[in-house]
Amino acid sequence: LQTMSGNEDDWLALKPQEPSPSQCCGSGCKPCIYDVYEKELAQWERAKAKQDKSLLEEKKEQSNNSELNPDTFTAFNISSVEQLTEDTYQYKFELPGNSSLQLSLGQHIVLRGVVNGLEVQRAYTPISPGNAEGYFEVLMKCYEAGLMSQYIKTWKKGDVVFWRGPFGGFPYRPNKHGELLMLASGTGLAPMLPILQSITDDEEDETFVTLVGCFRTFDKIYLKPLLQDLARYWNIRIFYVLSQETSLEKLPWSYQENTYTGRLNEDLMKTIINSCRRKPFVLICGSSEFNEDMSRYLKAAGIEENSCFVF
């Protein structure tokens, strides 16, 4: 009898742990961390029923071959850290040889961090082109009280961090939409950039794009040189909406005519939509509050729900 109960303890020690709510990033990943748990639990139950531990062997917690995988976390080295604003950083991660992440447009990846013994997971969208070779880059904002932010703030060049994915994404096809209207708040700019870059890289793609970037102040606009370059293309327009700037006079003159002060409200939304050359298909990315506000303003401006995609 002794051996039976000892055996039972062994099996319990091998049983997969149910994820805590902090481990789910809430971005609708497939598989979600809860799906991975269900799969591992079923595998454990089969192995236990047959009393055969070798059936658990295929369970891989994390991999070190730097190949992104939706089911398991993979280790990546940080090759550079660049501070963009007081709370926003751009991190560059190494990929082996000249391999690339092979993300489709606007796909996100999930980061795992451990803070005070608590595992946290969050979703981020790389801003580097999906076919960038040997590296990928991610824009991250650190929040004073954010758990993941506490972990990210400790990163330095050479550190190893764990990612899994890719997930989601916007099924973009060249010339499918006459005009895209991109509404981005803060780091919500991230999923828009690979789509913009794929349009400007493709001479056959004649989609018009109006990007509206919402930031608190002029200093808080990320990646200004890249955005200025993109705005030079004949089919790309970029507007800025700065909620905490009161006057445009202090801004460089090249920004004055395409910048609005205050918040992006229903009236401004109608003005921007009326200035589009065609009825736009709208992409939205920001906080959940921003996304809800934008959806409401769009509805008021006569844009149907099936003409919107929220990241």
JSON list of C-alpha atoms in Angstrom, two decimals, residues 189 193 196 211 213 215 221-233 236 238 240 255:
[
{"chain": "A", "resi": 189, "resn": "LEU", "atom": "CA", "xyz": [1.07, 52.74, -33.27]},
{"chain": "A", "resi": 193, "resn": "LEU", "atom": "CA", "xyz": [3.77, 50.33, -38.77]},
{"chain": "A", "resi": 196, "resn": "LEU", "atom": "CA", "xyz": [2.26, 51.03, -43.53]},
{"chain": "A", "resi": 211, "resn": "LEU", "atom": "CA", "xyz": [-2.91, 57.61, -39.93]},
{"chain": "A", "resi": 213, "resn": "GLY", "atom": "CA", "xyz": [-1.65, 59.27, -34.00]},
{"chain": "A", "resi": 215, "resn": "PHE", "atom": "CA", "xyz": [-0.35, 61.37, -28.02]},
{"chain": "A", "resi": 221, "resn": "ILE", "atom": "CA", "xyz": [5.29, 61.14, -30.34]},
{"chain": "A", "resi": 222, "resn": "TYR", "atom": "CA", "xyz": [7.33, 58.00, -30.99]},
{"chain": "A", "resi": 223, "resn": "LEU", "atom": "CA", "xyz": [9.55, 57.33, -34.00]},
{"chain": "A", "resi": 224, "resn": "LYS", "atom": "CA", "xyz": [9.17, 60.79, -35.54]},
{"chain": "A", "resi": 225, "resn": "PRO", "atom": "CA", "xyz": [11.87, 60.27, -38.24]},
{"chain": "A", "resi": 226, "resn": "LEU", "atom": "CA", "xyz": [10.19, 57.07, -39.44]},
{"chain": "A", "resi": 227, "resn": "LEU", "atom": "CA", "xyz": [6.73, 58.71, -39.49]},
{"chain": "A", "resi": 228, "resn": "GLN", "atom": "CA", "xyz": [8.10, 61.76, -41.35]},
{"chain": "A", "resi": 229, "resn": "ASP", "atom": "CA", "xyz": [9.61, 59.42, -43.98]},
{"chain": "A", "resi": 230, "resn": "LEU", "atom": "CA", "xyz": [6.33, 57.56, -44.41]},
{"chain": "A", "resi": 231, "resn": "ALA", "atom": "CA", "xyz": [4.39, 60.83, -44.75]},
{"chain": "A", "resi": 232, "resn": "ARG", "atom": "CA", "xyz": [6.46, 61.70, -47.84]},
{"chain": "A", "resi": 233, "resn": "TYR", "atom": "CA", "xyz": [4.74, 58.96, -49.86]},
{"chain": "A", "resi": 236, "resn": "ILE", "atom": "CA", "xyz": [0.16, 58.36, -46.94]},
{"chain": "A", "resi": 238, "resn": "ILE", "atom": "CA", "xyz": [-0.35, 61.47, -41.06]},
{"chain": "A", "resi": 240, "resn": "TYR", "atom": "CA", "xyz": [-1.35, 64.06, -34.88]},
{"chain": "A", "resi": 255, "resn": "TYR", "atom": "CA", "xyz": [3.98, 69.64, -37.98]}
]
